[in-house]
Amino acid sequence: MRVAVVGLVLLLSGCGAIPPVVPSAPIRSAAPTLAAPAPEPRPTTDVDVQIRSARLEPVTQPVPPVRVQVPAADIDMDIQPVGVRDDGLMELPDYVGTAGWYRFGSDPAEGAGTTVVAAHVDSLKYGLGPFAHLKDLPAGAEIVLTTADGTEHRYSVESVTKVLKEDLPVAEVFTREGPERLVLITCGGQFDYDALRYSDNVLVTAVPAQ
Amino acid sequence: MRYTILAGTAAGILAAGALALPASALSDSTADLYVLHAVPDTPVDVWVNGELTLDDFKPGDMAGPLDLPAGTYSVAITAPDAADASAPVIGPIDLPLSAGTSYTAVAHLGEDGKPTASLFTNDLRTTAPGQGRLTVRHTAAAPAVDILAGGAPVISGLANPDEAVLDLPAGVVSASVAVAGTTDPVIGPADVDVAEGVNTIVYAWGSAEAGNLDLAVQTISGLHSAPGGVNSGQAGLAADPEPPVAAWIALATLAAAAAGLVTAARLRRQPTR
């Protein structure tokens, strides 16, 4: 989004003596002779400013991931795009056998930032879900995300981490910048049977396979 | 509190954060300045403090951001290929730019059709998760307008050179512009992507009389915030095992010992009553 405008910065900061424009008759017009003086060369811009059309562009949408496969954990699930719940938490499909892709984050084709895919580990209605196996994944395990256009994006597990839910570093997990990675999220740790709530999030961090 | 299941690999998530870039490179000492040419038909030259800065700048084009030290800049707009800034068609105007702030200077038509310039401040405050920001700026030779989304007014009575800013659930808005109090579009409807974490700034520009009203769009990204967390289980079927029996015995022994100490202390205290 930003461009280097070193030229102008130097011009304006380094040459602090540039006076504001004083509207007055140009001195050059008082040429004393009738002979046409050689015209002064017109100034040129020293500045390399990014210029682009501001016209309304057609809307483009990312190609969403639609399927996640983790052979080492017997996971093969459909993915739906999800957003944010009214309480500000990430939205998730109710069904434990369907994962949610955070559509306001990165996507597998973006080439930067984190693609976040999460699913319920269990539910009172549907029982235990496939993401219950995530916590046992070994490093190097393969994860395949298939996008709606049929492209398969392959990742290799780098780490499996448990973190107290209240300590989940959301700005880091949901970043759109930095190196390309995939994070699978579910719940784990201790369970509070009164609040029906797990203590932890389980995070699988994976990087594009070599 | 954080612990790792796979030994030696906890750094993954944290390392990602360390590489995340700031939402904007605005600094404590500089301002960002964008420039939009919204006067129909005529390319211009833009001079900043007497120096040619944008040469042959075309209508409908957006330049920038220029990363400028905070201060006041004199901007003059001349016909293309002017020898200097002494005969501006707009200005010179003073633009006071504060540090850490993003601006867009717009050369445009006033409601009366005469060329003028306006300086707008771009709202770069962080947006709530799932929200996008829509800014609408009236820079056209036209009376006050209503902005309609999906046919219903969302902004009413916007006059040149004013702006309206609203945060919306992110998504594509079918936007149109109608003379205030009417619903018959003079611009649009057009699909505008109000993307999450982005300030999408839409300019109505041109001239109603000349029949060349149009939209120009500027987007400034990096305003997003993350959801508050992920609540992904409700049955306890995947909970870690309870602490093993040996640990319970050890805990019980400790508790008994503690109780014994308390009892002993009480007994010792009794004679002093």
Short mmCIF file of C-alpha atoms in Angstrom, two decimals:
data_model
loop_
_atom_site.label_atom_id
_atom_site.label_comp_id
_atom_site.label_asym_id
_atom_site.label_seq_id
_atom_site.Cartn_x
_atom_site.Cartn_y
_atom_site.Cartn_z
CA MET A 1 0.00 0.00 0.00
CA ARG A 2 2.88 2.35 0.66
CA VAL A 3 5.45 3.60 -1.75
CA ALA A 4 8.81 5.10 -1.12
CA VAL A 5 8.63 8.81 -1.67
CA VAL A 6 12.15 9.52 -0.64
CA GLY A 7 12.45 12.28 -3.17
CA LEU A 8 9.69 14.40 -1.72
CA VAL A 9 10.58 13.64 1.85
CA LEU A 10 14.11 14.87 1.24
CA LEU A 11 12.74 17.81 -0.64
CA LEU A 12 10.41 18.82 2.14
CA SER A 13 12.35 17.85 5.21
CA GLY A 14 15.93 18.25 4.04
CA CYS A 15 15.32 21.52 2.27
CA GLY A 16 13.45 23.25 5.02
CA ALA A 17 14.22 26.58 3.44
CA ILE A 18 11.62 26.14 0.69
CA PRO A 19 9.35 29.11 1.22
CA PRO A 20 5.62 28.89 0.78
CA VAL A 21 4.38 30.02 -2.58
CA VAL A 22 3.91 33.78 -2.62
CA PRO A 23 1.40 34.68 -5.29
CA SER A 24 3.04 37.47 -7.24
CA ALA A 25 3.88 38.38 -10.81
CA PRO A 26 6.55 36.05 -12.11
CA ILE A 27 9.86 37.84 -12.31
CA ARG A 28 10.74 36.07 -15.53
CA SER A 29 8.07 37.94 -17.45
CA ALA A 30 10.08 41.19 -17.23
CA ALA A 31 12.38 40.28 -20.07
CA PRO A 32 14.26 43.45 -21.06
CA THR A 33 14.78 42.73 -24.76
CA LEU A 34 12.50 41.87 -27.62
CA ALA A 35 14.68 38.91 -28.50
CA ALA A 36 12.94 35.83 -27.22
CA PRO A 37 15.00 34.46 -24.35
CA ALA A 38 15.74 30.79 -24.31
CA PRO A 39 12.87 29.23 -22.33
CA GLU A 40 13.88 27.83 -18.98
CA PRO A 41 13.51 24.09 -18.80
CA ARG A 42 10.24 23.15 -17.17
CA PRO A 43 10.66 21.63 -13.73
CA THR A 44 10.19 17.92 -13.45
CA THR A 45 8.92 15.93 -10.51
CA ASP A 46 11.57 14.47 -8.21
CA VAL A 47 8.90 12.42 -6.57
CA ASP A 48 7.98 8.85 -7.29
CA VAL A 49 4.36 8.85 -6.18
CA GLN A 50 2.11 5.88 -6.69
CA ILE A 51 -0.79 6.87 -8.92
CA ARG A 52 -3.70 4.60 -9.73
CA SER A 53 -7.19 4.87 -11.05
CA ALA A 54 -9.81 5.42 -8.35
CA ARG A 55 -12.60 3.93 -10.40
CA LEU A 56 -14.88 1.39 -8.78
CA GLU A 57 -13.45 -2.06 -9.41
CA PRO A 58 -15.54 -5.21 -9.78
CA VAL A 59 -15.89 -7.03 -6.46
CA THR A 60 -13.51 -9.95 -6.11
CA GLN A 61 -13.93 -12.58 -3.42
CA PRO A 62 -11.36 -15.06 -2.15
CA VAL A 63 -11.68 -18.69 -3.15
CA PRO A 64 -12.73 -20.37 0.11
CA PRO A 65 -11.34 -23.65 1.42
CA VAL A 66 -14.10 -26.30 1.32
CA ARG A 67 -12.40 -29.44 2.66
CA VAL A 68 -9.74 -30.28 5.24
CA GLN A 69 -7.98 -33.64 5.35
CA VAL A 70 -5.53 -34.80 8.00
CA PRO A 71 -4.70 -38.41 7.12
CA ALA A 72 -2.69 -39.03 10.32
CA ALA A 73 -5.76 -38.21 12.42
CA ASP A 74 -8.44 -39.72 10.16
CA ILE A 75 -9.90 -36.26 9.57
CA ASP A 76 -11.78 -35.51 6.36
CA MET A 77 -14.26 -32.70 6.87
CA ASP A 78 -16.21 -30.16 4.89
CA ILE A 79 -15.48 -26.49 5.59
CA GLN A 80 -17.96 -23.61 5.65
CA PRO A 81 -17.06 -19.92 5.67
CA VAL A 82 -17.83 -18.35 9.05
CA GLY A 83 -17.60 -14.91 10.61
CA VAL A 84 -18.09 -13.44 14.05
CA ARG A 85 -20.79 -14.19 16.63
CA ASP A 86 -22.75 -11.41 18.30
CA ASP A 87 -20.56 -11.81 21.39
CA GLY A 88 -17.41 -11.22 19.34
CA LEU A 89 -16.17 -14.81 19.33
CA MET A 90 -15.40 -16.70 16.14
CA GLU A 91 -18.50 -18.31 14.64
CA LEU A 92 -18.46 -22.11 14.22
CA PRO A 93 -20.73 -24.62 12.49
CA ASP A 94 -22.91 -26.42 15.07
CA TYR A 95 -22.12 -29.82 13.59
CA VAL A 96 -18.86 -31.26 14.94
CA GLY A 97 -18.17 -32.90 11.57
CA THR A 98 -18.01 -29.54 9.74
CA ALA A 99 -15.20 -27.03 10.21
CA GLY A 100 -15.43 -23.25 9.85
CA TRP A 101 -12.99 -21.09 7.88
CA TYR A 102 -12.64 -17.56 9.28
CA ARG A 103 -13.59 -15.60 6.18
CA PHE A 104 -12.22 -12.30 7.51
CA GLY A 105 -8.72 -13.73 7.76
CA SER A 106 -6.36 -15.09 5.14
CA ASP A 107 -7.17 -17.79 2.63
CA PRO A 108 -4.91 -20.49 1.19
CA ALA A 109 -4.31 -18.61 -2.08
CA GLU A 110 -3.37 -15.32 -0.44
CA GLY A 111 0.24 -16.32 0.16
CA ALA A 112 0.53 -14.42 3.46
CA GLY A 113 -0.99 -14.42 6.90
CA THR A 114 -2.84 -17.17 8.71
CA THR A 115 -5.70 -19.25 7.35
CA VAL A 116 -7.81 -20.17 10.41
CA VAL A 117 -10.00 -23.29 10.38
CA ALA A 118 -11.80 -24.29 13.60
CA ALA A 119 -14.38 -26.85 14.68
CA HIS A 120 -16.16 -27.94 17.83
CA VAL A 121 -14.33 -30.78 19.55
CA ASP A 122 -17.67 -32.16 20.75
CA SER A 123 -21.28 -31.21 21.28
CA LEU A 124 -24.17 -32.34 23.45
CA LYS A 125 -26.14 -33.09 20.30
CA TYR A 126 -23.53 -34.67 18.03
CA GLY A 127 -21.00 -36.17 20.46
CA LEU A 128 -17.27 -36.25 19.84
CA GLY A 129 -15.96 -34.61 16.67
CA PRO A 130 -12.98 -35.42 14.45
CA PHE A 131 -10.97 -32.43 15.75
CA ALA A 132 -10.63 -34.33 19.06
CA HIS A 133 -7.69 -36.09 17.39
CA LEU A 134 -5.76 -32.90 16.69
CA LYS A 135 -3.97 -32.88 20.04
CA ASP A 136 -2.17 -36.13 19.18
CA LEU A 137 -0.82 -35.01 15.79
CA PRO A 138 2.91 -35.49 15.33
CA ALA A 139 5.14 -32.78 13.87
CA GLY A 140 5.42 -33.10 10.13
CA ALA A 141 1.94 -34.59 9.71
CA GLU A 142 0.31 -33.60 6.44
CA ILE A 143 -2.79 -31.38 6.22
CA VAL A 144 -4.54 -30.81 2.89
CA LEU A 145 -6.91 -27.90 2.35
CA THR A 146 -8.94 -28.03 -0.84
CA THR A 147 -10.32 -24.74 -2.13
CA ALA A 148 -13.58 -24.30 -4.03
CA ASP A 149 -11.72 -24.27 -7.34
CA GLY A 150 -10.38 -27.78 -6.64
CA THR A 151 -6.84 -26.72 -5.80
CA GLU A 152 -5.16 -28.73 -3.05
CA HIS A 153 -2.97 -26.77 -0.64
CA ARG A 154 -0.61 -28.97 1.37
CA TYR A 155 0.75 -28.09 4.79
CA SER A 156 3.08 -29.71 7.28
CA VAL A 157 2.38 -29.59 11.03
CA GLU A 158 4.90 -27.46 12.85
CA SER A 159 3.49 -27.49 16.38
CA VAL A 160 0.55 -28.55 18.52
CA THR A 161 -0.09 -26.16 21.36
CA LYS A 162 -2.56 -25.87 24.21
CA VAL A 163 -3.31 -22.47 25.64
CA LEU A 164 -5.86 -21.27 28.19
CA LYS A 165 -8.74 -19.80 26.22
CA GLU A 166 -8.44 -16.44 27.90
CA ASP A 167 -4.76 -16.33 26.92
CA LEU A 168 -5.29 -17.16 23.24
CA PRO A 169 -3.16 -14.57 21.39
CA VAL A 170 -5.96 -13.67 18.97
CA ALA A 171 -4.13 -10.86 17.18
CA GLU A 172 -1.30 -13.27 16.38
CA VAL A 173 -3.51 -16.23 15.53
CA PHE A 174 -5.81 -14.25 13.22
CA THR A 175 -3.11 -12.13 11.58
CA ARG A 176 -3.41 -11.42 7.88
CA GLU A 177 0.24 -10.54 7.60
CA GLY A 178 3.53 -12.30 8.00
CA PRO A 179 4.42 -15.74 6.70
CA GLU A 180 1.79 -17.99 5.18
CA ARG A 181 0.45 -20.58 7.65
CA LEU A 182 -2.56 -22.65 8.58
CA VAL A 183 -3.92 -22.87 12.12
CA LEU A 184 -6.51 -25.48 13.11
CA ILE A 185 -8.30 -24.68 16.37
CA THR A 186 -10.51 -26.64 18.70
CA CYS A 187 -11.06 -27.05 22.43
CA GLY A 188 -9.33 -29.20 25.02
CA GLY A 189 -7.88 -29.28 28.50
CA GLN A 190 -10.07 -29.55 31.58
CA PHE A 191 -13.85 -29.38 31.31
CA ASP A 192 -16.11 -27.38 33.59
CA TYR A 193 -19.30 -29.45 33.79
CA ASP A 194 -21.27 -26.57 35.31
CA ALA A 195 -20.39 -24.00 32.65
CA LEU A 196 -20.08 -26.68 29.88
CA ARG A 197 -16.80 -25.12 28.94
CA TYR A 198 -13.29 -26.34 28.20
CA SER A 199 -10.33 -24.59 29.78
CA ASP A 200 -8.09 -24.56 26.71
CA ASN A 201 -7.82 -24.09 23.01
CA VAL A 202 -5.81 -26.66 21.07
CA LEU A 203 -3.95 -25.09 18.16
CA VAL A 204 -2.27 -26.93 15.32
CA THR A 205 0.10 -24.65 13.46
CA ALA A 206 1.17 -25.78 9.99
CA VAL A 207 3.29 -24.27 7.27
CA PRO A 208 3.14 -24.84 3.52
CA ALA A 209 4.71 -28.20 2.70
CA GLN A 210 8.06 -27.99 0.91
CA MET B 1 -0.34 -19.82 30.65
CA ARG B 2 0.84 -21.84 27.70
CA TYR B 3 2.17 -25.31 27.37
CA THR B 4 3.18 -27.45 24.49
CA ILE B 5 2.23 -30.94 23.54
CA LEU B 6 4.95 -31.36 20.96
CA ALA B 7 8.30 -30.64 22.57
CA GLY B 8 10.34 -27.83 21.16
CA THR B 9 7.79 -26.33 18.82
CA ALA B 10 5.92 -23.81 20.93
CA ALA B 11 7.55 -20.90 19.16
CA GLY B 12 5.37 -21.26 16.07
CA ILE B 13 2.39 -19.15 17.05
CA LEU B 14 4.39 -16.52 18.87
CA ALA B 15 6.85 -16.10 16.04
CA ALA B 16 4.01 -15.31 13.67
CA GLY B 17 2.97 -12.35 15.78
CA ALA B 18 6.44 -10.92 15.93
CA LEU B 19 6.45 -10.61 12.15
CA ALA B 20 3.03 -8.98 11.86
CA LEU B 21 3.22 -5.51 10.40
CA PRO B 22 1.55 -2.48 11.95
CA ALA B 23 -1.78 -1.46 10.51
CA SER B 24 -0.26 1.64 9.04
CA ALA B 25 3.24 2.97 8.73
CA LEU B 26 2.09 6.36 10.01
CA SER B 27 4.62 7.61 12.51
CA ASP B 28 4.68 10.03 15.41
CA SER B 29 6.23 12.64 13.19
CA THR B 30 4.70 12.16 9.75
CA ALA B 31 1.30 12.29 8.05
CA ASP B 32 -0.02 10.34 5.07
CA LEU B 33 -1.44 12.44 2.26
CA TYR B 34 -3.44 11.05 -0.64
CA VAL B 35 -4.53 13.27 -3.52
CA LEU B 36 -7.63 12.65 -5.66
CA HIS B 37 -8.30 14.49 -8.92
CA ALA B 38 -12.07 14.79 -9.14
CA VAL B 39 -12.52 17.66 -11.57
CA PRO B 40 -13.84 16.16 -14.82
CA ASP B 41 -12.13 16.39 -18.18
CA THR B 42 -8.93 18.32 -17.38
CA PRO B 43 -5.53 16.90 -16.40
CA VAL B 44 -3.69 19.16 -13.96
CA ASP B 45 -0.32 19.65 -12.32
CA VAL B 46 -0.11 19.66 -8.53
CA TRP B 47 2.50 21.79 -6.81
CA VAL B 48 3.46 21.36 -3.17
CA ASN B 49 5.37 24.28 -1.61
CA GLY B 50 6.14 25.51 -5.11
CA GLU B 51 7.60 22.21 -6.30
CA LEU B 52 5.98 20.18 -9.06
CA THR B 53 4.78 17.04 -7.31
CA LEU B 54 2.18 15.45 -9.61
CA ASP B 55 2.73 16.00 -13.32
CA ASP B 56 -0.17 15.63 -15.74
CA PHE B 57 -2.46 14.20 -13.05
CA LYS B 58 -5.58 12.76 -14.68
CA PRO B 59 -9.22 13.05 -13.57
CA GLY B 60 -10.33 10.02 -11.58
CA ASP B 61 -6.79 9.19 -10.47
CA MET B 62 -5.60 8.84 -6.89
CA ALA B 63 -2.02 9.53 -5.83
CA GLY B 64 -0.28 8.60 -2.65
CA PRO B 65 0.20 8.12 0.12
CA LEU B 66 2.91 10.76 0.42
CA ASP B 67 4.69 10.30 3.74
CA LEU B 68 5.15 13.92 4.88
CA PRO B 69 6.63 15.41 8.03
CA ALA B 70 3.87 17.08 10.03
CA GLY B 71 3.42 20.74 9.09
CA THR B 72 1.49 23.04 6.83
CA TYR B 73 1.86 22.60 3.09
CA SER B 74 0.88 25.02 0.38
CA VAL B 75 -0.77 23.20 -2.50
CA ALA B 76 -1.53 24.79 -5.85
CA ILE B 77 -3.18 23.16 -8.84
CA THR B 78 -2.37 24.50 -12.28
CA ALA B 79 -3.15 23.71 -15.86
CA PRO B 80 -0.91 20.91 -17.16
CA ASP B 81 2.54 21.96 -18.29
CA ALA B 82 2.48 25.26 -16.38
CA ALA B 83 6.02 26.61 -15.93
CA ASP B 84 5.44 27.19 -12.24
CA ALA B 85 2.71 27.44 -9.60
CA SER B 86 2.12 31.16 -10.07
CA ALA B 87 -1.20 30.88 -11.92
CA PRO B 88 -3.16 28.18 -10.14
CA VAL B 89 -6.66 27.18 -11.19
CA ILE B 90 -7.25 25.96 -7.62
CA GLY B 91 -5.51 27.40 -4.57
CA PRO B 92 -2.93 27.87 -3.36
CA ILE B 93 -4.49 26.40 -0.23
CA ASP B 94 -2.81 25.60 3.04
CA LEU B 95 -3.06 22.00 4.21
CA PRO B 96 -2.25 21.65 7.92
CA LEU B 97 -1.14 18.03 8.37
CA SER B 98 -0.83 16.54 11.86
CA ALA B 99 1.51 13.67 12.70
CA GLY B 100 0.04 10.19 12.80
CA THR B 101 -2.95 11.18 10.66
CA SER B 102 -4.10 10.15 7.20
CA TYR B 103 -5.56 12.73 4.83
CA THR B 104 -7.00 12.88 1.36
CA ALA B 105 -6.87 16.20 -0.49
CA VAL B 106 -9.46 16.32 -3.26
CA ALA B 107 -9.53 18.70 -6.20
CA HIS B 108 -13.19 18.76 -7.15
CA LEU B 109 -16.18 20.84 -8.20
CA GLY B 110 -18.16 22.79 -5.64
CA GLU B 111 -21.92 22.51 -5.62
CA ASP B 112 -21.88 25.61 -7.88
CA GLY B 113 -19.66 23.85 -10.42
CA LYS B 114 -16.55 25.92 -9.70
CA PRO B 115 -13.26 24.04 -9.09
CA THR B 116 -12.21 23.91 -5.46
CA ALA B 117 -10.25 21.68 -3.10
CA SER B 118 -11.10 19.98 0.18
CA LEU B 119 -8.98 18.23 2.78
CA PHE B 120 -10.55 15.19 4.43
CA THR B 121 -9.21 13.24 7.41
CA ASN B 122 -9.38 9.46 6.92
CA ASP B 123 -10.77 7.54 9.89
CA LEU B 124 -8.21 4.80 10.59
CA ARG B 125 -9.53 3.72 13.97
CA THR B 126 -9.63 -0.05 14.42
CA THR B 127 -12.89 -1.65 13.33
CA ALA B 128 -14.74 -4.28 15.35
CA PRO B 129 -14.27 -7.88 14.19
CA GLY B 130 -16.58 -8.60 11.26
CA GLN B 131 -17.11 -4.90 10.49
CA GLY B 132 -16.01 -2.70 7.62
CA ARG B 133 -16.08 1.08 7.43
CA LEU B 134 -17.89 2.99 4.68
CA THR B 135 -17.04 6.66 4.17
CA VAL B 136 -19.02 8.68 1.63
CA ARG B 137 -17.78 12.08 0.44
CA HIS B 138 -19.82 14.47 -1.68
CA THR B 139 -17.42 16.18 -4.07
CA ALA B 140 -19.76 16.66 -7.03
CA ALA B 141 -21.44 19.67 -8.60
CA ALA B 142 -24.82 18.47 -7.38
CA PRO B 143 -27.29 19.27 -4.62
CA ALA B 144 -27.45 17.36 -1.34
CA VAL B 145 -27.89 13.61 -1.83
CA ASP B 146 -29.04 10.48 -0.04
CA ILE B 147 -26.94 7.33 -0.16
CA LEU B 148 -29.02 4.19 -0.63
CA ALA B 149 -27.93 0.66 0.19
CA GLY B 150 -30.12 -1.99 -1.38
CA GLY B 151 -32.60 0.79 -2.24
CA ALA B 152 -33.01 2.07 1.34
CA PRO B 153 -31.38 5.31 2.50
CA VAL B 154 -28.46 4.81 4.89
CA ILE B 155 -27.11 8.37 4.69
CA SER B 156 -29.45 11.34 4.25
CA GLY B 157 -28.91 14.90 3.13
CA LEU B 158 -25.17 14.72 2.43
CA ALA B 159 -24.05 18.04 0.90
CA ASN B 160 -20.88 19.08 -0.94
CA PRO B 161 -18.16 19.02 0.54
CA ASP B 162 -19.28 16.90 3.50
CA GLU B 163 -18.67 13.30 4.41
CA ALA B 164 -20.48 10.59 6.35
CA VAL B 165 -18.79 7.63 8.02
CA LEU B 166 -20.45 4.44 9.19
CA ASP B 167 -19.28 1.00 10.28
CA LEU B 168 -21.24 -1.90 8.80
CA PRO B 169 -21.12 -5.69 8.87
CA ALA B 170 -18.58 -6.48 6.17
CA GLY B 171 -20.06 -7.40 2.80
CA VAL B 172 -20.98 -6.19 -0.63
CA VAL B 173 -23.36 -3.21 -0.62
CA SER B 174 -25.47 -2.34 -3.65
CA ALA B 175 -25.02 1.42 -3.36
CA SER B 176 -26.71 4.23 -5.23
CA VAL B 177 -26.83 7.99 -4.92
CA ALA B 178 -30.09 9.92 -5.22
CA VAL B 179 -30.99 13.58 -4.84
CA ALA B 180 -31.91 14.07 -1.17
CA GLY B 181 -35.45 12.97 -0.46
CA THR B 182 -35.75 10.86 -3.62
CA THR B 183 -34.90 7.26 -4.43
CA ASP B 184 -34.28 7.56 -8.18
CA PRO B 185 -30.52 7.02 -8.54
CA VAL B 186 -28.34 9.66 -10.18
CA ILE B 187 -25.35 7.33 -9.65
CA GLY B 188 -25.53 3.55 -9.50
CA PRO B 189 -26.66 1.19 -8.21
CA ALA B 190 -23.15 -0.23 -8.05
CA ASP B 191 -21.67 -3.04 -5.98
CA VAL B 192 -19.25 -1.68 -3.38
CA ASP B 193 -17.23 -4.16 -1.34
CA VAL B 194 -17.22 -2.91 2.26
CA ALA B 195 -14.47 -5.31 3.27
CA GLU B 196 -13.74 -6.25 6.88
CA GLY B 197 -11.11 -4.07 8.52
CA VAL B 198 -11.00 -1.68 5.55
CA ASN B 199 -12.10 1.95 5.27
CA THR B 200 -13.78 2.03 1.86
CA ILE B 201 -14.06 5.70 0.88
CA VAL B 202 -16.50 6.46 -1.91
CA TYR B 203 -16.50 9.84 -3.64
CA ALA B 204 -19.42 11.13 -5.65
CA TRP B 205 -17.79 13.41 -8.23
CA GLY B 206 -18.44 15.11 -11.54
CA SER B 207 -21.33 17.36 -12.47
CA ALA B 208 -25.05 16.70 -12.49
CA GLU B 209 -25.53 19.40 -15.14
CA ALA B 210 -22.86 17.93 -17.42
CA GLY B 211 -24.23 14.44 -16.87
CA ASN B 212 -20.87 12.98 -15.82
CA LEU B 213 -21.54 12.09 -12.19
CA ASP B 214 -19.48 9.09 -11.15
CA LEU B 215 -18.01 7.24 -8.18
CA ALA B 216 -14.35 7.16 -7.21
CA VAL B 217 -13.14 4.71 -4.57
CA GLN B 218 -10.22 4.74 -2.17
CA THR B 219 -9.52 1.89 0.23
CA ILE B 220 -7.29 1.95 3.31
CA SER B 221 -6.80 -1.47 4.86
CA GLY B 222 -5.24 -2.75 8.05
CA LEU B 223 -7.92 -1.59 10.50
CA HIS B 224 -9.17 -5.08 11.37
CA SER B 225 -9.28 -6.65 14.80
CA ALA B 226 -9.40 -10.33 15.69
CA PRO B 227 -12.41 -12.13 17.16
CA GLY B 228 -12.35 -12.41 20.94
CA GLY B 229 -11.69 -16.14 20.99
CA VAL B 230 -12.87 -19.57 19.92
CA ASN B 231 -15.37 -21.53 21.99
CA SER B 232 -15.31 -24.94 20.40
CA GLY B 233 -16.76 -27.61 22.66
CA GLN B 234 -19.59 -28.17 25.10
CA ALA B 235 -19.78 -31.81 26.22
CA GLY B 236 -16.51 -32.63 28.00
CA LEU B 237 -15.97 -35.75 25.87
CA ALA B 238 -12.49 -34.62 24.88
CA ALA B 239 -11.38 -33.38 28.28
CA ASP B 240 -7.95 -34.33 29.55
CA PRO B 241 -8.00 -37.15 32.12
CA GLU B 242 -8.48 -36.12 35.71
CA PRO B 243 -5.32 -36.16 37.81
CA PRO B 244 -4.36 -39.81 38.55
CA VAL B 245 -5.29 -41.61 41.78
CA ALA B 246 -1.77 -41.36 43.19
CA ALA B 247 -2.02 -37.60 42.96
CA TRP B 248 -5.32 -37.64 44.84
CA ILE B 249 -3.74 -39.72 47.59
CA ALA B 250 -0.85 -37.29 47.83
CA LEU B 251 -3.27 -34.36 47.96
CA ALA B 252 -5.36 -36.10 50.64
CA THR B 253 -2.24 -36.77 52.71
CA LEU B 254 -1.22 -33.11 52.42
CA ALA B 255 -4.72 -32.01 53.40
CA ALA B 256 -4.71 -34.34 56.40
CA ALA B 257 -1.31 -33.08 57.46
CA ALA B 258 -2.48 -29.49 57.15
CA ALA B 259 -5.60 -30.25 59.19
CA GLY B 260 -3.40 -31.86 61.83
CA LEU B 261 -1.23 -28.77 62.03
CA VAL B 262 -4.29 -26.53 62.39
CA THR B 263 -5.67 -28.78 65.13
CA ALA B 264 -2.34 -28.75 66.90
CA ALA B 265 -2.22 -24.97 66.68
CA ARG B 266 -5.73 -24.68 68.12
CA LEU B 267 -4.84 -27.05 70.92
CA ARG B 268 -1.78 -25.02 71.71
CA ARG B 269 -3.76 -21.82 71.75
CA GLN B 270 -6.48 -23.10 74.05
CA PRO B 271 -4.62 -22.71 77.38
CA THR B 272 -4.09 -19.03 76.69
CA ARG B 273 -7.81 -18.27 76.53
#
